[in-house]
Amino acid sequence: MTLVFDRLRKEYGQVVAIDDVTASFAPGLIHGVIGPNGAGKSTLINMTAGSYTVSSGSIALDGKRLDKLKKYQIANSGVARTYQNIRLFDQMTALENLEVCFYPSDVGGTWKEVLWPPYASARRVHRREKCMEILRFFDLQGHADAEAGSLPYGRQRMLEIARALVCNPRLLLLDEPAAGLNHHETAELTAKLAAQRSPDRITIIVEHDMDLVMALCDNIIVMHHGKLLFQGTPAEVQASTDVQLAYLGTANDIDDIRAAAQDRRAQLGIRTRRRS
Amino acid sequence: MSVAESLAAARPRSSRAVAFLVFAIAIALIAATPFLPNYYIRVIDSLLIYILLGIGLNIVIGYTGLLDLGFVAFYAVGAYSYALLASPQLDLHLPFLLILLVAACLGAITGILLGIPVLRLRGDYLAIVTLGFGEIVRIIINNLDWLTGGPKGIARLDKASILGIQIARPVDFFWLLLVVVLLAGLVAWRLERSILGKAWAAIREDQDAARGIGINTTNAKLAAFATSATIGSIAGAIFGASQRFVSPESFTLQESVLIVLMIVVGGIGNILGIVAGAAILILLPEVLREFAEWRILFLGLLMIFLIIVRPAGIVPRSFGPDKLIGRLFGK
């Protein structure tokens, strides 16, 4: 079973952000979503995670409809995500940022934790062990007790991905994980993401850094103007002329733009500035 | 050895001494209280009631990050629970412990009733709606003459007794309040450290990201409102029993603001801070009683001074009860 988008659509009034996208994502693979700015990549992630509502169509994970669920229910169905602009719990420590992810499974025992200290410490030890494991995987163990907001930017990115992975999600959504990272950090991130690959996990990465996407992804979806333009392996995507056109435009496009601009100037009575 | 190194070396010992001093003073104060004149014991009783209220409100403001300006409503619910169930008003004379239980339940229910409509609100908007809620409760009490006696209030409340031991003198209430404050403080502190407390903190930091990791923010917030209101209501019931008279005057907006100030000045999200904040804001007006007209000015200046010098409160969030205990035992 997989993650399936069926004629997925998102409209803001007259503007169509996602235009009848149908796609499916198999587990065990890393899927890249690329496309020019405004193509609707982040919208796809936000709809899948429940941050945005779906206008029409459906999203199903392992046959279960996600688009009807609330955001927290989607998370509890095994969907974890990171955000384009990092959203950690800044005043909590790195460790606590991960620990709180056990809320859905542990909240039922809250009063037992309050009233029966041995149970509380057993739970805490259990949670902390799992969290430390993930922190070590991301080389963050030295920062466990530091406030998340005080970490350097690159570590915050890593911590956010660690938070998404701590409960071993079925579906991992990464929204521009390499944004703002330097060359060295991007390489480190690429290695970590390759290492977290597991046969049960569907990983979807929205990213502008083509080196990362081409190195990491098994399958790439190219979005353009809200539509699915192309789907294939990295090699196929690089060879596709459609993709090149979407990214770079054609010589004709530039002529069209120039003509349109001149029309508007003529309408407004502005004289075209001529170069001498 | 550089200055920094010697400071670092000196620090653990001196901070341990500070922790020791804090405990010693607390125990000395507790031990000395029964021998003080009644007036002083009454002041300490009222201090303990405010600490209890602070512990309750801090769950919503400090842990969950929701600014609630109507907390006094729950205090009123508790006080009127006692007044109605143990007075000639309805000719009911239930035992004190049973009323405490009823007040706790009523408090939790009112807490959830307030919580449901304000779930979507945050920040200023939440503050305004909760402020309105506090005023509505007071106005209802003020106008529901047949039940609450209106502005005249309810007088001649029963003397409280627990298992046949009468609780009437200020010193009796001191021991009762001390036990209740310690219990409430312990529960609130352990709640903060539980998984629910972590979820509250996550909601405080970023509500949307909290939903994104699977936290049902509706339930977590309602749990915060309910526990907070329960503590407020218990404080109210004890207050009613100790005054043996209740009237709407005790439950004005000013009280809510005072409790919020205690938390902010003392150290938001930290029980030790609440004790410090309450001590300053409740004891200082008593100390300054001679300078009647000037004391509000003094308090205002002090508050400005504290907010400039210690913006995170007298005892900041990072120095919680666990740190104090840890230092005491040299961990």
Coordinates of C-alpha atoms in Angstrom, one line a residue:
Chain A
M1 CA 0.0 0.0 0.0
T2 CA 1.1 3.5 -0.6
L3 CA 0.3 7.2 -0.3
V4 CA -2.2 8.1 -3.0
F5 CA -3.3 11.6 -4.3
D6 CA -6.4 11.3 -6.4
R7 CA -7.4 14.3 -8.5
L8 CA -6.2 16.5 -5.6
R9 CA -7.1 20.1 -6.0
K10 CA -6.6 23.3 -4.0
E11 CA -8.2 26.6 -4.9
Y12 CA -7.9 30.0 -3.4
G13 CA -10.9 31.8 -4.8
Q14 CA -10.1 32.0 -8.6
V15 CA -6.5 30.9 -8.2
V16 CA -5.9 27.2 -8.6
A17 CA -2.8 26.3 -6.6
I18 CA -3.0 22.5 -7.2
D19 CA -4.7 21.4 -10.3
D20 CA -6.0 17.8 -10.3
V21 CA -2.8 16.1 -9.2
T22 CA -2.9 12.3 -9.2
A23 CA 0.1 10.5 -8.0
S24 CA 1.2 7.6 -5.8
F25 CA 4.2 7.1 -3.6
A26 CA 5.6 3.7 -2.8
P27 CA 7.2 2.9 0.6
G28 CA 10.9 2.3 0.9
L29 CA 11.7 5.0 -1.6
I30 CA 12.6 8.7 -1.3
H31 CA 10.4 10.8 -3.5
G32 CA 11.5 14.3 -4.5
V33 CA 9.1 17.1 -5.4
I34 CA 10.7 19.9 -7.5
G35 CA 9.4 22.7 -9.6
P36 CA 9.8 26.5 -10.0
N37 CA 8.6 28.9 -7.2
G38 CA 4.9 28.9 -6.8
A39 CA 4.4 25.5 -8.5
G40 CA 2.5 24.2 -5.5
K41 CA 5.1 21.9 -3.9
S42 CA 4.7 23.2 -0.4
T43 CA 1.0 23.2 -0.8
L44 CA 1.1 19.5 -1.5
I45 CA 3.0 18.9 1.7
N46 CA 0.7 21.2 3.7
M47 CA -2.4 19.5 2.4
T48 CA -1.0 16.1 3.2
A49 CA -0.1 17.0 6.7
G50 CA -3.5 18.7 7.3
S51 CA -2.2 22.3 7.6
Y52 CA -4.3 23.2 4.6
T53 CA -7.7 21.9 3.7
V54 CA -8.3 20.1 0.4
S55 CA -10.7 21.7 -2.1
S56 CA -11.5 18.5 -3.9
G57 CA -10.0 15.1 -4.6
S58 CA -8.5 12.9 -1.9
I59 CA -5.4 11.9 -0.1
A60 CA -5.1 8.3 1.2
L61 CA -2.4 6.6 3.2
D62 CA -2.6 2.8 3.1
G63 CA -6.2 3.1 2.1
K64 CA -7.2 5.4 4.9
R65 CA -8.5 8.9 3.9
L66 CA -6.3 11.6 5.4
D67 CA -8.1 14.7 4.0
K68 CA -11.1 14.2 6.3
L69 CA -9.0 14.1 9.5
K70 CA -7.8 16.8 11.8
K71 CA -4.2 17.7 11.8
Y72 CA -3.4 15.9 15.0
Q73 CA -5.2 12.8 13.8
I74 CA -3.2 12.9 10.6
A75 CA 0.0 13.0 12.7
N76 CA -1.3 10.1 14.8
S77 CA -1.9 8.1 11.5
G78 CA 1.9 8.0 11.0
V79 CA 2.5 11.3 9.2
A80 CA 5.4 13.5 10.4
R81 CA 6.7 16.7 8.8
T82 CA 9.2 19.5 9.0
Y83 CA 8.5 23.1 8.0
Q84 CA 10.0 25.4 5.5
N85 CA 10.8 27.9 8.2
I86 CA 11.9 25.9 11.2
R87 CA 9.2 25.5 13.8
L88 CA 10.7 24.0 16.9
F89 CA 9.5 24.5 20.5
D90 CA 12.2 27.1 21.1
Q91 CA 12.1 27.3 24.9
M92 CA 12.2 23.6 25.4
T93 CA 15.4 21.6 25.4
A94 CA 16.3 19.6 22.3
L95 CA 15.5 16.4 24.3
E96 CA 12.1 17.7 25.4
N97 CA 11.3 18.7 21.8
L98 CA 11.5 15.0 20.9
E99 CA 10.1 13.7 24.2
V100 CA 6.8 15.6 23.7
C101 CA 6.2 13.5 20.5
F102 CA 5.3 10.6 22.8
Y103 CA 2.2 12.5 23.9
P104 CA -0.3 10.5 21.8
S105 CA 0.8 7.2 23.3
D106 CA 1.5 8.3 26.8
V107 CA -1.2 10.9 27.6
G108 CA -3.5 8.2 29.0
G109 CA -1.1 7.6 31.8
T110 CA -0.7 11.3 32.8
W111 CA -2.4 10.9 36.2
K112 CA -0.5 7.8 36.9
E113 CA 2.7 9.7 36.2
V114 CA 1.6 12.5 38.6
L115 CA 0.5 10.2 41.4
W116 CA 2.9 7.3 41.2
P117 CA 6.6 8.6 40.9
P118 CA 8.1 5.2 40.0
Y119 CA 5.8 4.9 37.0
A120 CA 6.7 8.4 36.0
S121 CA 10.4 7.8 36.1
A122 CA 10.1 4.5 34.3
R123 CA 8.2 6.2 31.5
R124 CA 10.7 9.1 31.4
V125 CA 13.6 6.8 31.2
H126 CA 11.9 4.9 28.4
R127 CA 11.1 8.0 26.4
R128 CA 14.6 9.5 27.0
E129 CA 16.3 6.4 25.7
K130 CA 14.4 6.5 22.5
C131 CA 15.0 10.2 22.1
M132 CA 18.7 10.0 22.8
E133 CA 19.0 7.3 20.2
I134 CA 17.6 9.6 17.5
L135 CA 19.7 12.5 18.8
R136 CA 22.8 10.4 18.5
F137 CA 21.8 9.5 15.0
F138 CA 21.8 13.2 14.1
D139 CA 25.0 13.9 16.2
L140 CA 22.9 16.1 18.5
Q141 CA 23.5 14.2 21.8
G142 CA 25.8 17.0 23.0
H143 CA 23.0 19.5 22.6
A144 CA 20.3 17.4 24.4
D145 CA 19.9 19.8 27.3
A146 CA 20.3 23.0 25.3
E147 CA 17.2 25.1 24.5
A148 CA 16.2 24.4 20.9
G149 CA 16.0 28.1 20.1
S150 CA 19.6 28.6 21.2
L151 CA 21.0 26.0 18.8
P152 CA 22.8 27.1 15.6
Y153 CA 20.6 27.2 12.5
G154 CA 22.0 24.0 11.0
R155 CA 21.5 22.1 14.2
Q156 CA 17.9 23.4 14.4
R157 CA 17.2 21.9 11.0
M158 CA 18.6 18.6 12.1
L159 CA 16.7 18.7 15.3
E160 CA 13.4 19.3 13.4
I161 CA 14.0 16.3 11.3
A162 CA 14.9 14.3 14.4
R163 CA 11.6 15.4 15.9
A164 CA 9.8 14.2 12.8
L165 CA 11.5 10.8 13.0
V166 CA 11.3 10.1 16.7
C167 CA 8.0 8.2 16.5
N168 CA 9.1 6.2 13.4
P169 CA 6.6 7.7 11.0
R170 CA 5.1 5.8 8.1
L171 CA 5.2 9.0 6.0
L172 CA 7.9 11.6 6.4
L173 CA 7.3 15.0 4.7
L174 CA 10.3 17.3 4.5
D175 CA 9.7 20.9 3.3
E176 CA 13.0 22.3 2.0
P177 CA 15.2 20.6 4.6
A178 CA 18.4 22.1 3.0
A179 CA 17.2 25.7 2.9
G180 CA 19.8 28.0 4.5
L181 CA 22.3 25.2 5.1
N182 CA 25.9 25.6 3.9
H183 CA 27.6 23.2 1.6
H184 CA 29.0 21.0 4.4
E185 CA 25.8 20.9 6.3
T186 CA 23.8 19.9 3.1
A187 CA 26.2 17.0 2.5
E188 CA 25.7 15.9 6.1
L189 CA 21.9 16.2 5.7
T190 CA 22.0 14.1 2.5
A191 CA 23.9 11.4 4.3
K192 CA 21.5 11.3 7.3
L193 CA 18.5 11.3 5.0
A194 CA 19.9 8.4 3.1
A195 CA 20.6 6.5 6.3
Q196 CA 17.1 6.9 7.7
R197 CA 15.7 5.1 4.6
S198 CA 13.6 2.1 5.7
P199 CA 11.5 -0.3 3.7
D200 CA 8.3 0.8 5.5
R201 CA 8.8 4.5 5.2
I202 CA 7.6 6.8 2.4
T203 CA 9.8 9.9 2.4
I204 CA 8.8 12.9 0.4
I205 CA 11.3 15.8 0.0
V206 CA 10.4 19.2 -1.4
E207 CA 13.7 20.9 -2.2
H208 CA 15.4 23.4 -4.5
D209 CA 18.9 22.0 -4.0
M210 CA 19.2 19.9 -7.1
D211 CA 22.4 18.2 -5.9
L212 CA 20.6 16.8 -2.9
V213 CA 17.5 15.8 -4.8
M214 CA 19.4 14.1 -7.6
A215 CA 21.7 12.3 -5.1
L216 CA 19.0 11.2 -2.8
C217 CA 15.7 10.6 -4.6
D218 CA 14.6 7.4 -6.3
N219 CA 11.6 9.1 -7.9
I220 CA 11.1 12.7 -8.8
I221 CA 7.8 14.6 -9.4
V222 CA 8.1 17.9 -11.2
M223 CA 5.3 20.4 -10.5
H224 CA 4.6 23.4 -12.7
H225 CA 1.7 25.8 -12.3
G226 CA 0.0 23.5 -9.9
K227 CA 0.0 20.6 -12.3
L228 CA 2.1 17.4 -12.3
L229 CA 4.4 18.0 -15.2
F230 CA 6.7 15.0 -15.1
Q231 CA 7.5 12.0 -13.1
G232 CA 10.5 9.8 -13.3
T233 CA 13.9 8.8 -12.1
P234 CA 16.6 11.6 -11.6
A235 CA 18.2 10.7 -14.9
E236 CA 14.9 10.9 -16.8
V237 CA 14.1 14.2 -15.2
Q238 CA 17.4 15.6 -16.2
A239 CA 16.9 14.5 -19.8
S240 CA 13.3 15.8 -20.1
T241 CA 13.0 18.9 -22.3
D242 CA 9.6 19.7 -20.7
V243 CA 11.3 20.1 -17.3
Q244 CA 14.0 22.2 -18.8
L245 CA 11.4 24.5 -20.4
A246 CA 9.5 24.8 -17.1
Y247 CA 12.6 25.8 -15.3
L248 CA 14.3 28.0 -17.8
G249 CA 11.6 29.1 -20.2
T250 CA 12.2 29.4 -24.0
A251 CA 13.5 32.1 -26.2
N252 CA 9.9 32.8 -27.3
D253 CA 8.8 33.3 -23.7
I254 CA 11.1 36.2 -23.4
D255 CA 9.8 37.7 -26.6
D256 CA 6.2 37.3 -25.4
I257 CA 7.0 39.0 -22.1
R258 CA 8.7 41.9 -23.9
A259 CA 5.7 42.3 -26.3
A260 CA 3.2 42.2 -23.4
A261 CA 5.2 44.9 -21.6
Q262 CA 5.3 47.1 -24.6
D263 CA 1.5 46.8 -25.1
R264 CA 1.0 47.9 -21.5
R265 CA 3.3 50.8 -21.9
A266 CA 1.4 51.8 -25.0
Q267 CA -1.9 51.6 -23.2
L268 CA -0.7 53.7 -20.3
G269 CA 0.9 56.2 -22.7
I270 CA 4.4 55.6 -21.4
R271 CA 7.1 56.0 -24.0
T272 CA 9.4 53.0 -24.5
R273 CA 12.8 53.9 -23.2
R274 CA 15.2 53.3 -26.0
R275 CA 18.7 52.4 -25.5
S276 CA 21.2 54.6 -27.2
Chain B
M1 CA 43.4 30.7 38.6
S2 CA 41.4 33.2 36.6
V3 CA 38.5 35.1 38.0
A4 CA 36.0 33.1 35.9
E5 CA 37.5 29.8 37.1
S6 CA 37.4 30.8 40.7
L7 CA 33.8 32.0 40.3
A8 CA 32.9 28.7 38.7
A9 CA 34.5 26.8 41.6
A10 CA 32.8 28.9 44.2
R11 CA 29.4 28.7 42.6
P12 CA 28.2 25.2 43.6
R13 CA 29.0 25.7 47.2
S14 CA 27.4 29.2 47.4
S15 CA 24.3 28.1 45.5
R16 CA 24.0 25.1 47.8
A17 CA 24.2 27.5 50.7
V18 CA 21.5 29.6 49.2
A19 CA 19.3 26.6 48.8
F20 CA 19.9 25.6 52.3
L21 CA 19.1 29.1 53.5
V22 CA 15.8 29.1 51.6
F23 CA 14.8 25.9 53.2
A24 CA 15.9 27.0 56.6
I25 CA 13.9 30.2 56.4
A26 CA 10.8 28.4 55.1
I27 CA 11.0 25.9 58.0
A28 CA 11.7 28.5 60.5
L29 CA 8.7 30.6 59.3
I30 CA 6.4 27.6 59.4
A31 CA 7.6 26.6 62.9
A32 CA 7.2 30.2 64.2
T33 CA 3.8 31.0 62.7
P34 CA 1.7 29.3 65.4
F35 CA 3.3 31.5 68.0
L36 CA 2.6 34.8 66.2
P37 CA -0.3 37.0 67.1
N38 CA -3.5 36.3 65.2
Y39 CA -3.2 39.3 63.0
Y40 CA 0.1 38.0 61.5
I41 CA -1.3 34.5 61.2
R42 CA -4.2 35.9 59.2
V43 CA -1.8 37.7 56.9
I44 CA 0.1 34.4 56.4
D45 CA -3.2 32.6 55.7
S46 CA -4.1 35.1 53.0
L47 CA -0.6 34.7 51.6
L48 CA -1.1 31.0 51.4
I49 CA -4.5 31.4 49.7
Y50 CA -2.9 33.6 47.1
I51 CA 0.0 31.1 46.6
L52 CA -2.7 28.4 46.0
L53 CA -4.4 30.7 43.5
G54 CA -1.1 31.4 41.8
I55 CA -0.3 27.7 41.5
G56 CA -3.7 27.2 39.9
L57 CA -3.6 30.1 37.5
N58 CA 0.1 29.3 36.6
I59 CA -1.0 26.1 34.9
V60 CA -2.9 28.1 32.3
I61 CA -0.7 31.1 32.1
G62 CA 2.8 29.7 32.8
Y63 CA 2.6 26.1 31.5
T64 CA 0.2 26.4 28.6
G65 CA 0.8 30.1 27.7
L66 CA -2.8 31.2 27.7
L67 CA -3.4 34.6 29.4
D68 CA -6.5 34.2 31.6
L69 CA -7.7 37.3 33.3
G70 CA -10.9 35.8 34.7
F71 CA -9.4 33.4 37.1
V72 CA -11.2 35.0 40.0
A73 CA -14.5 33.4 38.7
F74 CA -13.3 29.9 39.8
Y75 CA -12.3 31.3 43.2
A76 CA -15.8 32.7 43.5
V77 CA -17.4 29.4 42.4
G78 CA -15.5 27.7 45.3
A79 CA -16.3 30.3 47.9
Y80 CA -20.0 30.3 47.0
S81 CA -20.1 26.5 46.9
Y82 CA -19.1 26.6 50.6
A83 CA -21.4 29.5 51.4
L84 CA -24.4 27.8 49.9
L85 CA -23.8 24.3 51.2
A86 CA -22.8 25.3 54.7
S87 CA -25.0 28.2 55.9
P88 CA -28.6 29.0 56.8
Q89 CA -29.0 30.5 53.3
L90 CA -30.4 27.2 51.9
D91 CA -30.4 25.6 55.3
L92 CA -27.8 23.1 54.1
H93 CA -24.9 22.1 56.4
L94 CA -22.8 19.6 54.6
P95 CA -19.4 18.5 56.0
F96 CA -16.4 20.5 54.9
L97 CA -14.5 17.8 53.1
L98 CA -17.6 16.9 51.0
I99 CA -17.9 20.6 50.1
L100 CA -14.3 20.7 49.1
L101 CA -15.0 17.8 46.8
V102 CA -18.1 19.5 45.4
A103 CA -16.2 22.7 44.9
A104 CA -13.4 20.9 43.1
C105 CA -15.8 19.3 40.7
L106 CA -17.8 22.5 40.1
G107 CA -14.5 24.3 39.5
A108 CA -13.5 21.7 36.9
I109 CA -16.8 21.9 35.2
T110 CA -16.8 25.8 35.1
G111 CA -13.2 25.5 33.9
I112 CA -14.2 23.4 30.9
L113 CA -17.3 25.5 30.3
L114 CA -15.0 28.6 30.0
G115 CA -12.4 26.6 28.0
I116 CA -14.7 25.4 25.2
P117 CA -15.7 28.8 23.8
V118 CA -12.2 30.2 24.0
L119 CA -10.3 27.3 22.5
R120 CA -9.6 29.1 19.3
L121 CA -8.5 32.3 21.0
R122 CA -5.0 33.3 22.0
G123 CA -3.1 36.3 23.4
D124 CA -5.0 39.5 23.7
Y125 CA -8.3 38.1 22.5
L126 CA -8.2 35.3 25.0
A127 CA -7.4 37.8 27.8
I128 CA -10.4 40.0 26.9
V129 CA -12.9 37.1 26.7
T130 CA -11.7 35.6 30.0
L131 CA -11.8 39.0 31.6
G132 CA -15.4 39.2 30.5
F133 CA -16.1 35.8 31.9
G134 CA -14.8 36.8 35.3
E135 CA -17.0 39.9 35.3
I136 CA -20.0 37.9 34.2
V137 CA -19.7 35.5 37.0
R138 CA -19.3 38.3 39.5
I139 CA -22.3 40.2 38.1
I140 CA -24.5 37.0 38.2
I141 CA -23.6 36.5 41.8
N142 CA -24.3 40.2 42.5
N143 CA -27.8 40.0 40.9
L144 CA -29.0 36.5 41.8
D145 CA -30.4 37.7 45.2
W146 CA -32.6 34.8 45.9
L147 CA -29.6 32.4 45.8
T148 CA -26.5 34.4 46.6
G149 CA -27.9 37.2 48.7
G150 CA -26.8 39.7 46.0
P151 CA -24.4 42.5 47.1
K152 CA -25.1 41.7 50.8
G153 CA -23.4 38.4 50.4
I154 CA -23.9 35.4 52.6
A155 CA -23.1 35.6 56.3
R156 CA -23.0 33.2 59.2
L157 CA -21.3 30.4 57.3
D158 CA -20.7 27.2 59.3
K159 CA -17.5 26.6 61.1
A160 CA -15.5 24.1 59.2
S161 CA -14.4 20.8 60.7
I162 CA -12.5 17.8 59.3
L163 CA -13.2 14.4 60.9
G164 CA -14.5 16.0 64.0
I165 CA -11.6 18.4 64.4
Q166 CA -12.9 22.0 64.3
I167 CA -11.1 24.4 62.0
A168 CA -11.9 27.9 63.2
R169 CA -8.8 29.7 64.5
P170 CA -6.4 31.3 62.0
V171 CA -3.8 28.9 63.1
D172 CA -6.0 25.9 62.2
F173 CA -6.4 27.4 58.7
F174 CA -2.7 27.9 58.5
W175 CA -2.1 24.2 58.9
L176 CA -4.9 23.3 56.5
L177 CA -3.7 25.8 53.9
L178 CA -0.1 24.7 54.3
V179 CA -1.1 21.1 53.6
V180 CA -3.3 22.0 50.6
V181 CA -0.6 24.4 49.2
L182 CA 2.0 21.7 49.4
L183 CA -0.3 19.1 47.8
A184 CA -1.4 21.5 45.0
G185 CA 2.2 22.5 44.4
L186 CA 3.4 18.9 44.3
V187 CA 0.6 18.0 41.8
A188 CA 1.2 21.0 39.6
W189 CA 4.9 20.4 39.6
R190 CA 4.6 16.8 38.7
L191 CA 2.0 17.7 36.1
E192 CA 4.5 20.0 34.5
R193 CA 7.0 17.3 34.3
S194 CA 4.6 14.7 33.0
I195 CA 4.0 14.1 29.3
L196 CA 0.9 16.4 29.5
G197 CA 3.1 19.2 30.9
K198 CA 5.4 18.8 27.9
A199 CA 2.4 19.0 25.6
W200 CA 1.3 22.2 27.4
A201 CA 4.8 23.6 26.8
A202 CA 4.6 22.6 23.2
I203 CA 1.3 24.4 22.8
R204 CA 2.8 27.5 24.5
E205 CA 5.7 27.5 22.1
D206 CA 3.9 26.7 18.8
Q207 CA 0.4 25.5 18.8
D208 CA 0.3 24.5 15.1
A209 CA 3.5 22.5 15.3
A210 CA 2.1 20.9 18.5
R211 CA -0.8 19.7 16.4
G212 CA 1.7 18.5 13.8
I213 CA 3.3 16.1 16.2
G214 CA -0.1 14.6 17.2
I215 CA -1.2 16.6 20.2
N216 CA -4.9 17.0 20.5
T217 CA -4.6 20.7 21.5
T218 CA -8.3 20.9 22.4
N219 CA -8.1 18.1 25.1
A220 CA -4.7 19.4 26.4
K221 CA -6.0 22.9 26.8
L222 CA -9.3 21.8 28.4
A223 CA -7.2 19.7 30.8
A224 CA -5.2 22.8 31.7
F225 CA -8.3 24.9 32.2
A226 CA -10.0 22.2 34.3
T227 CA -7.0 21.5 36.7
S228 CA -6.4 25.2 37.1
A229 CA -10.0 25.9 37.9
T230 CA -10.1 23.0 40.3
I231 CA -7.3 24.5 42.3
G232 CA -8.9 28.0 42.2
S233 CA -12.2 26.6 43.4
I234 CA -10.6 24.7 46.3
A235 CA -8.9 27.9 47.3
G236 CA -12.2 29.7 47.2
A237 CA -13.9 27.1 49.4
I238 CA -11.2 27.4 52.0
F239 CA -11.4 31.2 51.8
G240 CA -15.1 31.1 52.4
A241 CA -14.7 28.8 55.4
S242 CA -12.0 31.0 56.9
Q243 CA -13.9 34.3 56.4
R244 CA -17.3 32.7 57.3
F245 CA -18.7 35.4 55.0
V246 CA -18.7 35.8 51.3
S247 CA -19.8 38.7 49.1
P248 CA -19.2 39.7 45.4
E249 CA -16.7 42.3 46.5
S250 CA -14.0 39.7 47.1
F251 CA -14.1 38.6 43.5
T252 CA -13.4 41.7 41.4
L253 CA -11.2 42.0 38.3
Q254 CA -8.6 43.5 40.6
E255 CA -8.1 40.1 42.3
S256 CA -7.5 38.4 38.9
V257 CA -5.0 41.0 38.0
L258 CA -3.2 40.7 41.3
I259 CA -2.8 36.9 40.8
V260 CA -1.5 37.4 37.3
L261 CA 0.9 40.1 38.6
M262 CA 2.2 37.6 41.3
I263 CA 3.0 35.1 38.6
V264 CA 4.7 37.6 36.3
V265 CA 6.7 39.3 39.0
G266 CA 7.6 36.1 40.7
G267 CA 8.6 34.1 37.6
I268 CA 6.2 32.8 35.1
G269 CA 5.8 29.0 34.9
N270 CA 7.7 28.4 38.1
I271 CA 6.1 27.5 41.5
L272 CA 9.0 28.9 43.4
G273 CA 8.5 32.2 41.6
I274 CA 4.9 32.3 42.6
V275 CA 5.8 32.0 46.2
A276 CA 8.2 34.9 45.8
G277 CA 5.7 37.0 43.8
A278 CA 2.9 36.3 46.3
A279 CA 5.2 37.2 49.2
I280 CA 6.1 40.5 47.7
L281 CA 2.6 41.5 46.5
I282 CA 0.7 40.3 49.6
L283 CA 3.1 41.1 52.4
L284 CA 4.4 44.4 51.1
P285 CA 1.0 46.2 51.3
E286 CA 0.7 45.0 54.9
V287 CA 4.2 46.2 55.8
L288 CA 3.5 49.5 54.1
R289 CA 0.1 49.9 55.8
E290 CA 1.3 53.1 57.7
F291 CA 1.9 54.8 54.4
A292 CA -1.7 54.2 53.2
E293 CA -1.8 56.6 50.3
W294 CA 1.7 56.0 49.1
R295 CA 1.7 52.2 49.1
I296 CA 0.2 51.7 45.6
L297 CA 2.9 54.1 44.3
F298 CA 5.6 52.1 46.1
L299 CA 4.3 48.9 44.7
G300 CA 4.1 50.4 41.2
L301 CA 7.7 51.6 41.4
L302 CA 8.9 48.3 42.8
M303 CA 7.2 46.5 39.9
I304 CA 8.8 48.7 37.3
F305 CA 12.1 48.1 39.0
L306 CA 11.7 44.4 39.1
I307 CA 10.6 44.2 35.5
I308 CA 13.6 46.1 34.4
V309 CA 16.1 44.2 36.6
R310 CA 14.6 40.7 36.3
P311 CA 12.4 40.5 33.2
A312 CA 11.9 36.7 33.5
G313 CA 10.7 37.2 37.1
I314 CA 12.4 37.0 40.5
V315 CA 12.9 33.2 40.1
P316 CA 13.1 32.5 36.4
R317 CA 11.5 29.4 34.8
S318 CA 14.8 27.6 34.5
F319 CA 15.3 27.5 38.3
G320 CA 12.4 25.2 39.2
P321 CA 11.8 23.2 42.4
D322 CA 13.9 20.3 41.1
K323 CA 16.9 22.5 40.9
L324 CA 16.5 23.8 44.4
I325 CA 16.1 20.3 45.8
G326 CA 19.0 19.1 43.7
R327 CA 21.3 21.9 45.0
L328 CA 20.3 21.1 48.5
F329 CA 21.5 17.6 48.2
G330 CA 24.6 18.6 46.3
K331 CA 23.6 17.0 43.0

